[in-house]
């Protein structure tokens, strides 16, 4: 019998650092729902190498019968390079499987590294059993045969992304030489001259085959485009992120851009998660757990911005291609964030491409935009995007006609831009002095909304216009050394907000400058400390034209709307707000505790305020598939600067608004694909700023009437349920239900009553299915309890002579509701994959069955009738997107 040789074949290395389901992971206490765009993933910086090979025992009967075999196995290598597990993926029998397993389990590899740190991985390994003929001794070795060289680069078809970790070889011969592509997709293979039947094997790509004629002693350079498998919504869990919130849900990029009604905008997926109420379509507000929109803070990379969505409930103000992840905190957020008694949203952007030029162009019936990213030189890359809408031209074409011949126009217009330059070490690169990286980014948005209602049966013409504009320039410097991380983020910005109703106008501009400094240090595996500072300075200028509080009034012509004399006002205010925070992660077995505190000092309009907010999170991992979590803490929000005006316009004695937030929840993995998350919460808000304020009798006997006071009390309580079907081959989806009760009252006043933001029941169902031939079909169904409103009870005209205007007679505040909102949205998409770019076409239909939903109301000037502002009727949006 001839000697036996075994030839190992390393096909690929697939990072598989944890089997945890990334969408349902928790973190020490505060509730965080994370939307991950799928681009922020660990990087394999060093592949494992076989350093000790063990010869397998050839099965005797198979050897006698002259049989050979190739045994495919999935091998798990721990962070020290030892084989911790091996499983046969394709059994071949005849004793080959057992022999191969016995040998492979004794292999020793050099440790693999992920982001420069030793980490466990899985590889696909093929053990070949080959019978060798007996050696024939020769008097002199023959001269070496001539060789040919095949070198080149592997690119992903449709995007031209580099394909690293792929195996390139000629033919099926087990003894044929092979090469492994580097992170840039480059490879070099030396083989015998002649015809090379090229075979390229790469994870998540179809087998690539071609033929190349190789001449002796010559080098042939090629570029191979590999076709991504993409048979369905398959994903790979590349790493279990640290558990730092009570609840974390991770939605993969395939989910984010496929949800109907969002037009492929990842941030708009927030509107479909538990705890988020539906806002009127003309507002673009974020209503979280019954809190007012201005009680929820929004950030881009830790920098505050005035809004997430364009006016009219349109797309987010950040291009989808720029998004790395979205951290959503409906409540119980960590000490790093402040200035809010509701929720918080922090959108993280991603760096530009480091391999080659990439980009996309998107055109649909609502807007058009582009995105480009490219490397400039080693360690430097840039990215940019811009978008412009034309909804103001198209929306009037689909709004319903007034049966009485009047006009109703809702005209939103928006644009936005982002530019980013990254510099510094690549991810995973470390030096003796640590690793530094950073970026500079500028971004901005402009929104203008006009609402015009006139004629018909209306005896009052209404013109409303609103504008929100902001610009930001920010930097980021990140330094990592061992277990220490420092992130410094300076920024500057300009905001402009304006509102007009008829001839009345209010405008406010804000010049701001600020910075954040965050430190993280892992002292022990069971102890992590985080600390930092957050400072912000604002220069505010407010001006407008409003009716005189008293004085001469202009009488109206008979039958016309009364007119009042207008006055111009202007105010200037300076505001400083600084905070220090710290928190610890303490781990003891299945229990994790995170105590923290945030202390802030504010100087607003000459008034000083100091407040401290302690917070605590806890988590208990009962089993691999079940965990319990909870949080409790205090939260503060400073008063608005112009609310501190002297009477009668404000109240200089206003203090911070405060809130206590508590939550308890449980997570359970029901099957491999289905999970459920249930969270109950109670939020008590107090010292809320309300209007009108108190009437105070002064020492000299005079009376001062304040416009505002801290006499507001509020409470919100409820339950959030999310049942999610994880991304599988052809399907993903989730069912989100929120029960929420949001109430308020004045201190010393009547019982609690509903707030304007209460929506008791909110139900959202999302599903998407991949069809044959590159089609994808998705649906979203939403139902929400109607928002509370105050009824108009007109029995007679009530005319105020002093103010020269009519006044309404109303019933009990927020005692009735709008009709419930319900809507079905559908999305159908078709994709075509070309060699260097991808084309997709879609139709996204909102309000498929043309439900009539009331979005707002207004009165005639005598307050006799209520006019309803309808929502968007059935709206099919057709678009195309090209990516390269």
CSV table of C-alpha atoms in Angstrom, one decimal, residues 401-828:
chain,number,residue,atom,x,y,z
A,401,UNK,CA,-61.0,68.8,-3.9
A,402,UNK,CA,-63.2,70.9,-1.7
A,403,UNK,CA,-66.8,70.1,-2.6
A,404,UNK,CA,-67.7,73.8,-2.0
A,405,UNK,CA,-65.1,75.1,-4.4
A,406,UNK,CA,-62.5,76.2,-1.9
A,407,UNK,CA,-58.8,75.4,-2.0
A,408,UNK,CA,-56.6,73.6,0.5
A,409,UNK,CA,-52.9,73.4,-0.2
A,410,UNK,CA,-50.2,71.7,1.9
A,411,UNK,CA,-46.8,72.5,0.4
A,412,UNK,CA,-43.7,71.1,2.1
A,413,UNK,CA,-40.3,71.6,0.6
A,414,UNK,CA,-36.9,70.4,2.0
A,415,UNK,CA,-33.3,69.8,1.2
A,416,UNK,CA,-30.3,68.4,3.2
A,417,UNK,CA,-26.6,67.7,2.8
A,418,UNK,CA,-23.7,65.9,4.5
A,419,UNK,CA,-19.9,66.0,4.0
A,420,UNK,CA,-17.5,63.9,6.0
A,421,UNK,CA,-13.7,63.4,6.0
A,422,UNK,CA,-12.1,60.5,8.0
A,423,UNK,CA,-8.5,60.3,8.9
A,424,UNK,CA,-6.2,58.2,11.2
A,425,UNK,CA,-5.5,54.5,11.7
A,426,UNK,CA,-7.6,51.8,10.2
A,427,UNK,CA,-9.8,49.7,12.4
A,428,UNK,CA,-7.8,47.0,14.1
A,429,UNK,CA,-4.5,48.8,13.7
A,430,UNK,CA,-2.7,49.5,16.9
A,431,UNK,CA,0.7,50.8,17.7
A,432,UNK,CA,2.9,51.0,20.9
A,433,UNK,CA,1.4,54.4,21.7
A,434,UNK,CA,-2.2,53.3,21.0
A,435,UNK,CA,-4.5,54.1,18.1
A,436,UNK,CA,-5.9,57.5,17.0
A,437,UNK,CA,-8.6,58.2,14.5
A,438,UNK,CA,-11.1,60.9,13.8
A,439,UNK,CA,-13.2,62.8,11.3
A,440,UNK,CA,-14.6,66.2,10.5
A,441,UNK,CA,-18.2,66.4,9.3
A,442,UNK,CA,-20.6,69.2,8.1
A,443,UNK,CA,-24.3,68.6,7.7
A,444,UNK,CA,-27.5,70.6,7.5
A,445,UNK,CA,-31.1,70.7,6.6
A,446,UNK,CA,-33.8,73.2,5.5
A,447,UNK,CA,-37.5,72.8,5.6
A,448,UNK,CA,-40.3,75.1,4.5
A,449,UNK,CA,-44.0,74.2,5.0
A,450,UNK,CA,-46.9,76.3,3.7
A,451,UNK,CA,-50.6,75.6,4.4
A,452,UNK,CA,-53.2,77.6,2.5
A,453,UNK,CA,-57.0,77.2,2.9
A,454,UNK,CA,-59.3,79.7,1.3
A,455,UNK,CA,-62.7,80.1,-0.4
A,456,UNK,CA,-65.5,77.6,-0.5
A,457,UNK,CA,-67.7,77.4,2.5
A,458,UNK,CA,-65.0,79.0,4.7
A,459,UNK,CA,-65.6,82.5,6.1
A,460,UNK,CA,-62.0,82.6,7.1
A,461,UNK,CA,-58.9,82.3,5.0
A,462,UNK,CA,-56.0,80.6,6.7
A,463,UNK,CA,-52.3,80.9,5.8
A,464,UNK,CA,-49.7,79.0,7.9
A,465,UNK,CA,-46.0,78.8,7.1
A,466,UNK,CA,-43.2,77.1,9.1
A,467,UNK,CA,-39.5,76.9,8.6
A,468,UNK,CA,-36.7,74.9,10.3
A,469,UNK,CA,-33.1,75.3,9.2
A,470,UNK,CA,-29.9,74.1,10.8
A,471,UNK,CA,-26.2,73.6,10.0
A,472,UNK,CA,-23.6,71.8,12.1
A,473,UNK,CA,-19.8,71.4,11.8
A,474,UNK,CA,-18.3,68.8,14.2
A,475,UNK,CA,-15.1,67.0,14.8
A,476,UNK,CA,-14.3,63.7,16.4
A,477,UNK,CA,-11.0,62.5,17.8
A,478,UNK,CA,-10.9,58.9,19.2
A,479,UNK,CA,-7.9,57.5,21.0
A,480,UNK,CA,-7.7,53.8,22.1
A,481,UNK,CA,-4.9,52.2,24.1
A,482,UNK,CA,-5.4,48.8,25.6
A,483,UNK,CA,-8.6,49.0,27.7
A,484,UNK,CA,-8.8,52.8,27.7
A,485,UNK,CA,-10.8,54.8,25.2
A,486,UNK,CA,-11.2,58.6,24.8
A,487,UNK,CA,-13.6,60.4,22.5
A,488,UNK,CA,-13.5,64.2,22.1
A,489,UNK,CA,-16.3,65.8,20.0
A,490,UNK,CA,-16.3,69.6,19.5
A,491,UNK,CA,-19.0,71.2,17.4
A,492,UNK,CA,-20.6,74.5,16.3
A,493,UNK,CA,-24.0,75.2,14.7
A,494,UNK,CA,-26.7,77.6,13.5
A,495,UNK,CA,-30.4,77.0,13.9
A,496,UNK,CA,-33.3,79.0,12.4
A,497,UNK,CA,-37.0,78.4,13.3
A,498,UNK,CA,-39.9,80.5,12.0
A,499,UNK,CA,-43.6,80.3,12.3
A,500,UNK,CA,-46.3,82.5,10.7
A,501,UNK,CA,-50.1,82.5,11.0
A,502,UNK,CA,-51.6,85.1,8.8
A,503,UNK,CA,-49.8,88.4,9.5
A,504,UNK,CA,-48.4,87.1,12.8
A,505,UNK,CA,-44.8,85.9,12.7
A,506,UNK,CA,-42.2,84.5,15.1
A,507,UNK,CA,-38.6,83.8,14.3
A,508,UNK,CA,-35.8,82.5,16.4
A,509,UNK,CA,-32.1,82.0,15.5
A,510,UNK,CA,-29.5,80.1,17.6
A,511,UNK,CA,-25.7,80.3,17.3
A,512,UNK,CA,-24.2,77.4,19.3
A,513,UNK,CA,-20.9,76.0,20.2
A,514,UNK,CA,-20.2,72.9,22.4
A,515,UNK,CA,-18.1,69.9,23.1
A,516,UNK,CA,-18.3,66.4,24.6
A,517,UNK,CA,-15.5,64.3,26.2
A,518,UNK,CA,-16.2,60.7,26.9
A,519,UNK,CA,-13.8,58.2,28.7
A,520,UNK,CA,-14.2,54.5,29.1
A,521,UNK,CA,-11.9,52.2,31.1
A,522,UNK,CA,-12.1,48.5,31.7
A,523,UNK,CA,-10.6,48.1,35.1
A,524,UNK,CA,-11.5,44.4,35.5
A,525,UNK,CA,-13.5,42.0,33.4
A,526,UNK,CA,-16.3,42.6,35.9
A,527,UNK,CA,-15.8,46.3,36.3
A,528,UNK,CA,-16.0,49.0,33.6
A,529,UNK,CA,-16.2,52.7,34.3
A,530,UNK,CA,-17.4,55.5,32.0
A,531,UNK,CA,-17.2,59.2,32.7
A,532,UNK,CA,-17.3,62.5,30.7
A,533,UNK,CA,-18.3,66.1,30.3
A,534,UNK,CA,-20.9,67.8,28.1
A,535,UNK,CA,-20.9,71.6,27.6
A,536,UNK,CA,-23.0,73.8,25.3
A,537,UNK,CA,-23.3,77.6,24.8
A,538,UNK,CA,-26.1,79.2,22.9
A,539,UNK,CA,-26.7,82.8,21.6
A,540,UNK,CA,-30.4,83.2,20.9
A,541,UNK,CA,-32.1,86.0,19.0
A,542,UNK,CA,-35.9,86.0,18.9
A,543,UNK,CA,-38.0,88.4,16.9
A,544,UNK,CA,-41.5,88.6,15.5
A,545,UNK,CA,-44.7,90.5,14.8
A,546,UNK,CA,-47.5,89.9,17.2
A,547,UNK,CA,-50.8,91.6,18.1
A,548,UNK,CA,-50.5,94.3,20.8
A,549,UNK,CA,-51.2,93.1,24.2
A,550,UNK,CA,-53.2,96.2,24.6
A,551,UNK,CA,-53.8,99.5,22.8
A,552,UNK,CA,-55.4,100.7,19.6
A,553,UNK,CA,-57.3,98.1,17.6
A,554,UNK,CA,-58.4,98.4,14.0
A,555,UNK,CA,-62.2,97.9,13.6
A,556,UNK,CA,-63.2,95.4,10.9
A,557,UNK,CA,-65.3,96.1,7.9
A,558,UNK,CA,-68.7,94.5,8.1
A,559,UNK,CA,-68.6,90.8,7.5
A,560,UNK,CA,-64.8,90.7,7.5
A,561,UNK,CA,-62.3,89.1,10.0
A,562,UNK,CA,-61.3,91.6,12.7
A,563,UNK,CA,-57.8,93.0,12.4
A,564,UNK,CA,-55.5,94.0,15.3
A,565,UNK,CA,-52.6,96.4,15.3
A,566,UNK,CA,-49.3,94.5,15.2
A,567,UNK,CA,-46.1,95.2,17.1
A,568,UNK,CA,-42.6,94.2,16.4
A,569,UNK,CA,-40.5,92.6,19.2
A,570,UNK,CA,-36.9,91.4,19.5
A,571,UNK,CA,-35.1,89.6,22.4
A,572,UNK,CA,-31.6,88.4,22.8
A,573,UNK,CA,-30.5,85.7,25.3
A,574,UNK,CA,-27.4,83.7,26.2
A,575,UNK,CA,-27.5,80.2,27.6
A,576,UNK,CA,-24.8,78.0,29.1
A,577,UNK,CA,-25.4,74.4,30.1
A,578,UNK,CA,-22.6,72.1,31.4
A,579,UNK,CA,-22.7,68.6,32.8
A,580,UNK,CA,-20.4,65.9,34.3
A,581,UNK,CA,-21.4,62.3,34.3
A,582,UNK,CA,-20.1,58.9,35.5
A,583,UNK,CA,-21.4,55.4,35.7
A,584,UNK,CA,-20.1,51.9,36.4
A,585,UNK,CA,-20.8,48.4,35.0
A,586,UNK,CA,-20.7,45.9,37.8
A,587,UNK,CA,-21.0,42.2,36.9
A,588,UNK,CA,-21.5,39.3,39.3
A,589,UNK,CA,-22.5,36.1,37.7
A,590,UNK,CA,-25.9,36.5,35.9
A,591,UNK,CA,-26.5,39.9,37.5
A,592,UNK,CA,-25.3,43.2,36.0
A,593,UNK,CA,-25.8,46.6,37.8
A,594,UNK,CA,-25.0,50.0,36.4
A,595,UNK,CA,-25.3,52.9,38.8
A,596,UNK,CA,-24.7,56.4,37.4
A,597,UNK,CA,-25.2,60.1,38.1
A,598,UNK,CA,-25.3,63.2,35.9
A,599,UNK,CA,-24.8,66.7,37.5
A,600,UNK,CA,-25.5,69.8,35.4
A,601,UNK,CA,-25.1,73.5,35.9
A,602,UNK,CA,-27.0,76.0,33.8
A,603,UNK,CA,-26.9,79.8,33.4
A,604,UNK,CA,-29.9,80.8,31.3
A,605,UNK,CA,-30.9,84.4,30.7
A,606,UNK,CA,-28.9,85.5,33.8
A,607,UNK,CA,-30.5,82.8,35.9
A,608,UNK,CA,-28.4,80.0,37.5
A,609,UNK,CA,-29.6,76.5,38.0
A,610,UNK,CA,-28.0,73.3,39.5
A,611,UNK,CA,-29.4,69.8,39.4
A,612,UNK,CA,-28.3,66.2,39.9
A,613,UNK,CA,-29.8,63.0,38.5
A,614,UNK,CA,-29.0,59.6,39.9
A,615,UNK,CA,-29.8,56.6,37.8
A,616,UNK,CA,-29.7,52.8,38.1
A,617,UNK,CA,-30.0,49.8,35.7
A,618,UNK,CA,-30.2,46.1,36.5
A,619,UNK,CA,-30.3,42.9,34.5
A,620,UNK,CA,-30.6,39.3,35.5
A,621,UNK,CA,-29.8,36.6,33.0
A,622,UNK,CA,-32.1,33.8,34.2
A,623,UNK,CA,-31.1,31.4,31.4
A,624,UNK,CA,-29.7,31.4,27.9
A,625,UNK,CA,-33.1,32.3,26.4
A,626,UNK,CA,-34.6,34.4,29.2
A,627,UNK,CA,-33.6,37.6,31.0
A,628,UNK,CA,-35.2,40.1,33.3
A,629,UNK,CA,-34.3,43.8,33.4
A,630,UNK,CA,-35.2,47.1,35.1
A,631,UNK,CA,-34.3,50.7,35.5
A,632,UNK,CA,-35.0,53.7,37.7
A,633,UNK,CA,-33.7,57.2,37.6
A,634,UNK,CA,-34.3,61.0,37.6
A,635,UNK,CA,-34.1,63.2,34.5
A,636,UNK,CA,-34.1,67.0,34.1
A,637,UNK,CA,-34.7,69.5,31.3
A,638,UNK,CA,-33.9,73.2,31.6
A,639,UNK,CA,-36.5,75.8,30.9
A,640,UNK,CA,-36.5,77.7,27.6
A,641,UNK,CA,-34.5,80.9,27.7
A,642,UNK,CA,-37.3,83.3,26.6
A,643,UNK,CA,-39.6,81.7,29.2
A,644,UNK,CA,-37.4,83.4,31.8
A,645,UNK,CA,-38.4,86.9,30.6
A,646,UNK,CA,-39.8,89.2,33.2
A,647,UNK,CA,-43.6,89.4,33.5
A,648,UNK,CA,-45.9,89.5,31.6
A,649,UNK,CA,-44.0,87.7,28.9
A,650,UNK,CA,-42.3,85.1,31.1
A,651,UNK,CA,-41.3,84.1,34.6
A,652,UNK,CA,-37.6,84.5,35.9
A,653,UNK,CA,-38.3,82.0,38.7
A,654,UNK,CA,-38.7,79.0,36.5
A,655,UNK,CA,-36.7,75.8,37.4
A,656,UNK,CA,-35.8,72.6,35.5
A,657,UNK,CA,-38.6,70.3,34.5
A,658,UNK,CA,-38.1,66.9,36.3
A,659,UNK,CA,-39.1,63.3,35.8
A,660,UNK,CA,-38.8,60.0,37.5
A,661,UNK,CA,-38.7,57.1,35.0
A,662,UNK,CA,-38.9,53.4,36.0
A,663,UNK,CA,-39.3,50.2,33.9
A,664,UNK,CA,-39.4,46.4,34.3
A,665,UNK,CA,-39.3,43.9,31.5
A,666,UNK,CA,-38.5,40.4,30.3
A,667,UNK,CA,-37.1,39.0,27.1
A,668,UNK,CA,-37.7,35.5,25.9
A,669,UNK,CA,-36.4,33.6,22.8
A,670,UNK,CA,-39.3,31.4,21.8
A,671,UNK,CA,-37.7,29.6,18.8
A,672,UNK,CA,-34.6,30.1,16.7
A,673,UNK,CA,-36.4,32.8,14.7
A,674,UNK,CA,-39.1,34.2,17.0
A,675,UNK,CA,-38.5,36.3,20.1
A,676,UNK,CA,-40.7,38.4,22.4
A,677,UNK,CA,-39.9,41.4,24.5
A,678,UNK,CA,-42.3,42.8,27.1
A,679,UNK,CA,-41.6,46.0,29.0
A,680,UNK,CA,-43.8,47.9,31.5
A,681,UNK,CA,-43.0,51.5,32.5
A,682,UNK,CA,-44.1,54.3,34.7
A,683,UNK,CA,-42.9,57.9,34.2
A,684,UNK,CA,-43.9,60.7,36.6
A,685,UNK,CA,-43.1,64.2,35.4
A,686,UNK,CA,-43.2,67.2,37.7
A,687,UNK,CA,-42.3,70.9,37.8
A,688,UNK,CA,-43.4,71.1,34.2
A,689,UNK,CA,-43.6,74.5,32.7
A,690,UNK,CA,-47.3,75.4,32.0
A,691,UNK,CA,-49.2,78.5,30.9
A,692,UNK,CA,-50.8,80.6,32.3
A,693,UNK,CA,-48.7,81.0,35.4
A,694,UNK,CA,-49.5,82.3,38.8
A,695,UNK,CA,-50.9,85.6,39.8
A,696,UNK,CA,-48.9,87.0,42.7
A,697,UNK,CA,-49.7,90.0,45.0
A,698,UNK,CA,-46.6,92.1,45.6
A,699,UNK,CA,-45.6,93.8,48.9
A,700,UNK,CA,-46.8,97.1,47.6
A,701,UNK,CA,-50.2,95.8,46.8
A,702,UNK,CA,-49.8,95.5,43.1
A,703,UNK,CA,-50.5,92.2,41.2
A,704,UNK,CA,-48.1,90.5,38.8
A,705,UNK,CA,-49.4,87.9,36.4
A,706,UNK,CA,-46.7,85.5,35.2
A,707,UNK,CA,-47.0,83.8,31.8
A,708,UNK,CA,-45.5,80.5,32.9
A,709,UNK,CA,-45.0,78.5,36.1
A,710,UNK,CA,-43.6,75.1,37.2
A,711,UNK,CA,-47.0,73.9,38.4
A,712,UNK,CA,-47.4,71.2,35.7
A,713,UNK,CA,-47.7,67.5,36.8
A,714,UNK,CA,-47.7,64.6,34.3
A,715,UNK,CA,-47.6,60.8,34.3
A,716,UNK,CA,-47.3,58.2,31.6
A,717,UNK,CA,-47.6,54.5,32.2
A,718,UNK,CA,-48.1,51.5,29.9
A,719,UNK,CA,-46.7,48.4,28.4
A,720,UNK,CA,-44.7,47.7,25.2
A,721,UNK,CA,-44.6,44.3,23.4
A,722,UNK,CA,-42.5,43.4,20.4
A,723,UNK,CA,-42.8,40.0,18.8
A,724,UNK,CA,-40.2,39.6,16.1
A,725,UNK,CA,-39.4,37.1,13.4
A,726,UNK,CA,-35.7,37.3,12.8
A,727,UNK,CA,-34.2,37.6,9.4
A,728,UNK,CA,-34.4,34.2,7.7
A,729,UNK,CA,-33.9,33.0,4.1
A,730,UNK,CA,-37.0,34.7,2.6
A,731,UNK,CA,-38.8,36.5,5.4
A,732,UNK,CA,-38.6,39.0,8.2
A,733,UNK,CA,-41.2,40.9,10.2
A,734,UNK,CA,-42.4,42.0,13.6
A,735,UNK,CA,-45.5,42.9,15.5
A,736,UNK,CA,-45.3,45.9,17.9
A,737,UNK,CA,-48.0,46.9,20.3
A,738,UNK,CA,-48.0,49.8,22.8
A,739,UNK,CA,-50.5,50.5,25.5
A,740,UNK,CA,-49.9,54.0,26.7
A,741,UNK,CA,-51.7,56.4,29.0
A,742,UNK,CA,-50.4,60.0,29.1
A,743,UNK,CA,-52.1,62.4,31.6
A,744,UNK,CA,-51.4,65.7,33.2
A,745,UNK,CA,-52.8,68.3,35.6
A,746,UNK,CA,-51.9,71.5,37.4
A,747,UNK,CA,-50.6,71.3,41.0
A,748,UNK,CA,-53.4,72.1,43.3
A,749,UNK,CA,-55.9,71.8,40.5
A,750,UNK,CA,-58.3,69.2,39.2
A,751,UNK,CA,-57.8,65.5,38.6
A,752,UNK,CA,-55.5,64.2,35.8
A,753,UNK,CA,-56.7,64.5,32.3
A,754,UNK,CA,-55.4,63.2,29.0
A,755,UNK,CA,-52.6,65.1,27.3
A,756,UNK,CA,-52.7,66.1,23.6
A,757,UNK,CA,-50.0,63.4,22.9
A,758,UNK,CA,-52.0,60.4,24.3
A,759,UNK,CA,-52.6,57.5,22.0
A,760,UNK,CA,-53.8,54.6,24.1
A,761,UNK,CA,-53.4,51.8,21.7
A,762,UNK,CA,-50.8,51.6,18.9
A,763,UNK,CA,-50.4,48.4,16.8
A,764,UNK,CA,-48.0,48.0,14.0
A,765,UNK,CA,-47.3,44.9,11.9
A,766,UNK,CA,-44.4,44.8,9.4
A,767,UNK,CA,-43.5,41.9,7.1
A,768,UNK,CA,-41.4,41.5,4.0
A,769,UNK,CA,-41.0,38.4,1.7
A,770,UNK,CA,-38.5,37.7,-1.0
A,771,UNK,CA,-40.1,36.4,-4.2
A,772,UNK,CA,-38.4,34.7,-7.2
A,773,UNK,CA,-36.7,36.6,-10.0
A,774,UNK,CA,-35.3,39.4,-7.7
A,775,UNK,CA,-38.7,40.7,-6.4
A,776,UNK,CA,-39.4,41.6,-2.8
A,777,UNK,CA,-42.9,42.4,-1.4
A,778,UNK,CA,-43.5,44.1,1.9
A,779,UNK,CA,-46.5,45.3,3.9
A,780,UNK,CA,-47.1,47.5,6.9
A,781,UNK,CA,-50.4,47.9,8.7
A,782,UNK,CA,-50.8,50.5,11.4
A,783,UNK,CA,-53.6,51.3,13.9
A,784,UNK,CA,-53.6,54.1,16.5
A,785,UNK,CA,-56.2,55.5,18.9
A,786,UNK,CA,-57.3,59.0,17.8
A,787,UNK,CA,-55.5,61.9,19.5
A,788,UNK,CA,-57.4,63.8,22.2
A,789,UNK,CA,-58.9,67.2,21.4
A,790,UNK,CA,-61.2,69.8,23.0
A,791,UNK,CA,-64.7,70.1,21.6
A,792,UNK,CA,-66.0,73.4,20.3
A,793,UNK,CA,-69.4,74.1,21.8
A,794,UNK,CA,-70.8,77.0,19.9
A,795,UNK,CA,-74.1,78.3,21.2
A,796,UNK,CA,-73.6,82.0,20.5
A,797,UNK,CA,-71.0,84.4,19.2
A,798,UNK,CA,-68.6,85.6,21.9
A,799,UNK,CA,-66.9,88.9,20.9
A,800,UNK,CA,-64.1,90.5,22.9
A,801,UNK,CA,-64.3,94.3,22.3
A,802,UNK,CA,-61.0,95.0,24.0
A,803,UNK,CA,-59.1,92.5,21.8
A,804,UNK,CA,-61.3,93.1,18.8
A,805,UNK,CA,-61.7,89.4,18.1
A,806,UNK,CA,-64.1,86.5,18.6
A,807,UNK,CA,-63.5,83.8,21.2
A,808,UNK,CA,-64.6,80.2,21.2
A,809,UNK,CA,-66.7,78.4,23.7
A,810,UNK,CA,-65.2,75.0,24.5
A,811,UNK,CA,-66.1,71.9,26.4
A,812,UNK,CA,-63.9,70.0,28.8
A,813,UNK,CA,-60.2,69.9,27.7
A,814,UNK,CA,-59.2,66.9,25.6
A,815,UNK,CA,-62.5,65.2,26.4
A,816,UNK,CA,-63.1,63.9,22.8
A,817,UNK,CA,-60.8,62.3,20.3
A,818,UNK,CA,-60.1,62.3,16.6
A,819,UNK,CA,-61.2,59.2,14.8
A,820,UNK,CA,-58.7,56.3,15.0
A,821,UNK,CA,-55.9,56.3,12.5
A,822,UNK,CA,-55.5,53.2,10.3
A,823,UNK,CA,-53.5,52.7,7.2
A,824,UNK,CA,-52.0,49.9,5.0
A,825,UNK,CA,-48.8,50.5,3.1
A,826,UNK,CA,-47.3,48.1,0.4
A,827,UNK,CA,-43.8,48.0,-1.2
A,828,UNK,CA,-42.7,46.1,-4.3
